[in-house]
Structure formats: structure tokens, C-alpha cells
Coordinates of C-alpha atoms in Angstrom, one line a residue:
X17 CA -12.1 24.3 2.0
X18 CA -10.0 26.1 -0.5
X19 CA -6.4 25.1 0.1
X20 CA -3.7 27.7 -0.1
X21 CA -0.8 26.2 1.8
X22 CA -1.0 22.6 0.5
X23 CA -2.1 20.6 -2.6
X24 CA -4.6 17.8 -2.4
X25 CA -5.0 15.2 -5.2
X26 CA -7.1 12.0 -5.2
X27 CA -6.1 9.5 -7.9
X28 CA -6.8 5.8 -8.0
X29 CA -7.7 5.7 -4.3
X30 CA -4.5 7.5 -3.2
X31 CA -4.9 10.9 -1.5
X32 CA -1.7 12.9 -2.0
X33 CA -1.3 15.8 0.4
X34 CA 1.6 18.0 -0.5
X35 CA 2.7 20.8 2.0
X36 CA 3.3 23.8 -0.3
X37 CA 5.2 26.6 1.4
X38 CA 8.5 25.8 -0.2
X39 CA 9.9 29.3 0.4
X40 CA 9.9 28.6 4.1
X41 CA 10.7 24.9 3.8
X42 CA 7.0 24.1 4.4
X43 CA 7.1 25.4 7.9
X44 CA 3.7 25.1 9.7
X45 CA 1.8 28.3 10.2
X46 CA -1.8 28.5 11.6
X47 CA -3.4 28.4 8.1
X48 CA -1.4 25.3 7.1
X49 CA -2.3 23.5 10.3
X50 CA -6.0 24.1 9.7
X51 CA -5.8 23.1 6.1
X52 CA -3.8 20.0 6.9
X53 CA -6.3 18.8 9.5
X54 CA -9.1 19.3 7.0
X55 CA -7.1 17.4 4.3
X56 CA -6.4 14.4 6.5
X57 CA -10.0 14.2 7.6
X58 CA -11.1 14.5 4.0
X59 CA -8.8 11.8 2.9
X60 CA -10.0 9.5 5.7
X61 CA -13.4 9.6 4.1
X62 CA -12.6 9.1 0.4
X63 CA -9.2 7.4 0.0
X64 CA -7.8 3.9 0.5
X65 CA -4.2 5.2 1.2
X66 CA -2.8 8.6 2.0
X67 CA 0.6 10.1 1.2
X68 CA 1.9 13.2 3.0
X69 CA 4.9 14.9 1.4
X70 CA 6.5 18.3 0.9
X71 CA 7.1 20.6 -2.1
X72 CA 10.7 21.7 -2.8
X73 CA 13.8 20.7 -0.9
X74 CA 12.1 20.1 2.5
X75 CA 9.4 17.9 3.9
X76 CA 8.7 20.3 6.8
X77 CA 10.9 22.5 8.9
X78 CA 8.5 22.5 11.8
X79 CA 6.7 25.4 13.4
X80 CA 6.9 28.7 11.4
X81 CA 8.7 30.9 14.0
X82 CA 7.7 34.0 12.0
X83 CA 4.1 33.1 12.7
X84 CA 4.4 33.0 16.5
X85 CA 3.8 36.7 17.1
X86 CA 4.9 38.4 20.3
X87 CA 7.1 35.8 22.2
X88 CA 6.0 37.4 25.5
X89 CA 2.4 36.4 24.7
X90 CA 2.7 33.1 22.9
X91 CA 0.8 30.3 24.5
X92 CA 2.5 27.1 23.3
X93 CA 0.3 24.9 25.5
X94 CA -2.8 26.1 23.6
X95 CA -1.1 25.9 20.3
X96 CA -0.1 22.3 20.8
X97 CA -3.4 21.3 22.4
X98 CA -5.7 23.0 19.9
X99 CA -3.8 22.9 16.6
X100 CA -1.2 20.2 16.6
X101 CA -2.9 17.5 18.6
X102 CA -6.0 17.2 16.4
X103 CA -3.7 16.7 13.3
X104 CA -1.7 14.0 15.0
X105 CA -4.8 12.2 16.3
X106 CA -6.5 12.5 12.8
X107 CA -3.5 10.7 11.3
X108 CA -3.6 8.0 14.0
X109 CA -7.3 7.6 13.6
X110 CA -7.3 7.6 9.8
X111 CA -8.9 4.3 8.8
X112 CA -6.5 3.8 5.9
X113 CA -2.6 3.6 5.8
X114 CA -0.8 7.0 5.9
X115 CA 2.7 7.2 4.3
X116 CA 5.0 10.0 5.0
X117 CA 7.1 10.5 1.8
X118 CA 10.0 12.5 3.3
X119 CA 11.6 14.3 0.4
X120 CA 14.1 16.4 2.4
X121 CA 14.6 18.0 5.8
X122 CA 12.2 17.1 8.5
X123 CA 12.9 19.1 11.6
X124 CA 11.1 19.8 14.9
X125 CA 7.4 19.4 14.6
X126 CA 7.9 18.5 11.0
X127 CA 10.0 15.5 11.9
X128 CA 7.4 14.3 14.4
X129 CA 4.6 15.0 11.9
X130 CA 6.3 12.5 9.6
X131 CA 6.9 10.0 12.5
X132 CA 3.2 10.1 13.4
X133 CA 2.4 8.5 10.0
X134 CA 2.0 4.7 9.7
X135 CA 5.0 4.3 7.3
X136 CA 7.9 6.7 6.7
X137 CA 9.7 6.4 3.4
X138 CA 12.5 8.9 3.0
X139 CA 14.9 9.9 0.2
X140 CA 18.5 9.2 1.2
X141 CA 19.3 12.9 1.1
X142 CA 16.6 13.6 3.7
X143 CA 17.3 14.1 7.4
X144 CA 15.5 14.2 10.7
X145 CA 16.2 16.6 13.6
X146 CA 14.7 17.1 17.0
X147 CA 15.7 20.8 16.9
X148 CA 13.7 22.0 19.8
X149 CA 16.5 22.3 22.4
X150 CA 18.3 24.7 20.1
X151 CA 15.7 27.3 20.9
X152 CA 15.1 26.3 24.5
X153 CA 12.2 23.9 24.0
X154 CA 11.6 20.2 24.5
X155 CA 10.3 17.9 21.7
X156 CA 6.6 18.2 21.1
X157 CA 4.0 17.1 18.4
X158 CA 4.3 13.6 19.7
X159 CA 8.1 13.4 19.8
X160 CA 8.3 12.3 23.4
X161 CA 5.8 9.6 22.7
X162 CA 7.2 8.2 19.4
X163 CA 10.9 8.4 19.9
X164 CA 11.3 6.2 23.0
X165 CA 9.0 3.6 21.6
X166 CA 10.8 3.4 18.3
X167 CA 14.4 3.9 19.4
X168 CA 14.5 3.1 23.1
X169 CA 15.2 5.7 25.8
X170 CA 18.9 6.1 25.2
X171 CA 18.7 7.1 21.6
X172 CA 15.6 9.1 22.1
X173 CA 17.2 11.1 24.9
X174 CA 20.4 11.7 22.8
X175 CA 18.4 13.0 19.9
X176 CA 16.3 15.3 22.1
X177 CA 19.2 16.7 24.2
X178 CA 21.8 17.2 21.5
X179 CA 19.5 18.0 18.6
X180 CA 21.8 16.2 16.2
X181 CA 20.8 15.7 12.6
X182 CA 20.0 12.1 11.8
X183 CA 20.4 11.0 8.2
X184 CA 17.6 9.1 6.5
X185 CA 19.9 6.0 6.2
X186 CA 20.7 6.1 9.9
X187 CA 17.1 6.6 10.7
X188 CA 16.2 3.5 8.7
X189 CA 19.1 1.4 10.2
X190 CA 18.0 2.4 13.7
X191 CA 14.3 1.5 13.1
X192 CA 13.0 5.0 13.3
X193 CA 11.6 4.9 9.7
X194 CA 10.6 2.1 7.4
X195 CA 13.1 2.7 4.6
X196 CA 15.5 5.2 2.9
X197 CA 15.5 5.2 -0.9
X198 CA 17.9 6.5 -3.5
X199 CA 17.0 10.0 -4.5
X200 CA 16.5 9.2 -8.2
X201 CA 14.2 6.3 -7.4
X202 CA 12.3 8.0 -4.5
X203 CA 9.1 9.2 -6.1
X204 CA 8.5 6.1 -8.2
X205 CA 9.1 4.0 -5.1
X206 CA 6.7 5.8 -2.7
X207 CA 4.1 6.0 -5.5
X208 CA 4.3 2.2 -6.0
X209 CA 4.1 1.7 -2.2
X210 CA 1.0 3.9 -2.1
X211 CA -0.6 2.1 -5.0
X212 CA 0.0 -1.2 -3.4
X213 CA -1.8 -0.1 -0.2
X214 CA -4.6 1.5 -2.1
X215 CA -5.4 -1.7 -3.9
X216 CA -5.1 -3.9 -0.8
X217 CA -7.5 -5.1 1.9
X218 CA -8.5 -1.8 3.3
X219 CA -10.5 -3.3 6.2
X220 CA -7.6 -5.4 7.3
X221 CA -5.2 -2.5 7.1
X222 CA -7.5 -0.4 9.3
X223 CA -7.5 -3.2 11.9
X224 CA -3.7 -3.6 11.6
X225 CA -3.4 0.1 12.5
X226 CA -5.7 -0.3 15.5
X227 CA -4.1 -3.4 16.9
X228 CA -0.5 -2.2 16.5
X229 CA -1.3 1.2 18.2
X230 CA -3.3 -0.3 21.0
X231 CA -0.6 -2.9 21.7
X232 CA 1.6 -0.2 23.2
X233 CA -0.7 0.1 26.2
X234 CA -2.1 -3.4 26.4
X235 CA -1.0 -6.4 28.4
X236 CA -0.7 -9.8 26.6
X237 CA -4.1 -11.2 27.4
X238 CA -5.8 -7.9 26.6
X239 CA -4.0 -7.8 23.2
X240 CA -4.9 -11.4 22.4
X241 CA -8.6 -10.6 23.0
X242 CA -8.3 -7.5 20.8
X243 CA -6.7 -9.6 18.1
X244 CA -9.5 -12.2 18.3
X245 CA -12.2 -9.5 18.0
X246 CA -10.5 -7.7 15.1
X247 CA -9.7 -10.9 13.2
X248 CA -13.3 -11.9 13.5
X249 CA -14.3 -8.7 11.9
X250 CA -11.7 -9.2 9.1
X251 CA -13.1 -12.7 8.6
X252 CA -16.5 -11.2 7.7
X253 CA -15.2 -8.9 5.0
X254 CA -15.6 -9.4 1.2
X255 CA -11.8 -9.0 0.9
X256 CA -11.1 -12.0 3.1
X257 CA -13.3 -14.2 0.9
X258 CA -11.7 -12.8 -2.2
X259 CA -8.2 -13.4 -0.7
X260 CA -9.0 -17.1 0.0
X261 CA -10.7 -17.7 -3.3
X262 CA -7.8 -16.0 -5.2
X263 CA -5.3 -18.1 -3.3
X264 CA -7.1 -21.4 -4.1
X265 CA -7.6 -20.3 -7.7
X266 CA -3.9 -19.3 -8.0
X267 CA -4.8 -15.9 -9.4
X268 CA -4.0 -12.3 -8.3
X269 CA -6.4 -10.8 -5.7
X270 CA -8.8 -8.1 -6.6
X271 CA -9.5 -6.4 -3.2
X272 CA -12.4 -3.9 -3.1
X273 CA -11.7 -2.5 0.4
X274 CA -14.9 -4.0 1.7

């Protein structure tokens, strides 16, 4: 696919996907959604870590309202089911870690796109907003799934009902994202984080993602059995053997992702 609304770069095992419609704050139109789905699936097959970020002053302002056409004929159910859901599931199912490097405003579906990623690192000047109720809608793109699980019902409900802006620092303090980083250190920081993941035990990371996500629906015994099975798989990898040998030899590990 020839990308026109985003940039894709693969360097040293890190696939960098940059939303690139800065004139509209990287709002998601139909073309960008199709290209983003393709890019995430592509990265799943050739990268050891993925970074999703935005060009310009915003990460993503959500749905491009200028791309909705006639409001009397818009089918939001179809739009979410056929265009947004595949992207969010592709991120969840990606076998390698996905970092959202939130460089600015993340609003509406843009906020929830970021929160669908495995790790969210934001610049301190960034913000998150569940802006849906301001135009008579409810949170979508996974917002009603992620927010109560990360914040609890009270905070999730408040964000959805009031549509208040949440600063990156407050988002980190409340456990919504992993960390907020000073603006002048932001890019160097997320690149270092991505490089760390890309040089790590990829097979273990894949199973960490699976176990953490499935735990949300599992009982304790079911989760313990899942842990046992997945750990057994980790124990048969080359990276496990390398990790143990490196530890015993007191040298840095050289994981191959196998």
C-alpha cells in the first residue's frame, strides 16, 4: 500500500507509524483508517516493537468530522464495527509491544487509539479528552472498555460525562498512561524505550501481552493455568536460554527474539 496519510519507517526492529495529517490535527478519515490498519498489520509481521505517534502539534484529534458526509445518513455503527474495531484489535493482537508516543492532543477516538496501545508515553504538554458528549455521543473506539479498567468506574464516568481535558501528568498519576515526559526529552525518551523493547525477548513480550489482556476476563485458576502454559512456551525459546547463560556469565543479554 502507498501511504498518503501516514509515514512508515522500519529501523533496527522498530516500526514507527506517524499519523500525518497535521493540518487537521491528524484526525482520522476513511483513508487514514485503512492505511493505519495496513501499517499495524505490516508492523506485526516485520518489527520487534511498534511506535504510533503524530506529526505536528497533535497526536490525533479523533474522527474527522468533515469526513462524515451527510449527518442524516451517517451510520456510526457500521463505521465503528467495520473501520475502527479492526484497527483496535490489530493493535491488541500485534505480537510485539506497541507504544503510543503521544506528542500532543489526543481527543475522542484519538485518545482511545492511544489507550489501546500496550504502553502510552506522553509529552507533559499533551492531554487526553473524551470529547464525545460535546457533540451528543458516547465514548467509542474502546473507551468504555479501557477507561473503567484503568481508572475505575468513578473516574471513567466523570471523564465521559464532563468531557474534561486530562493533562498527561494527571493521566500518569492516575494510572491511565505509563509516563509523562518533559517535552525537551520526549523523543529521545520514547525512542530509547522502543529500542529497549526491540532488543528484548520478543517471544516473552508476546506472551506478556496475551496473559495481561486475558486476565481481565479470567478467574484465578484459569489465569494460573494460562500462565503455566505460556511460561512453558517461553522456557522453550532461544531467548530464555540466552537470558540464563548471560546471567550466569555476568554479561549483557543478546536476545534474538526467538
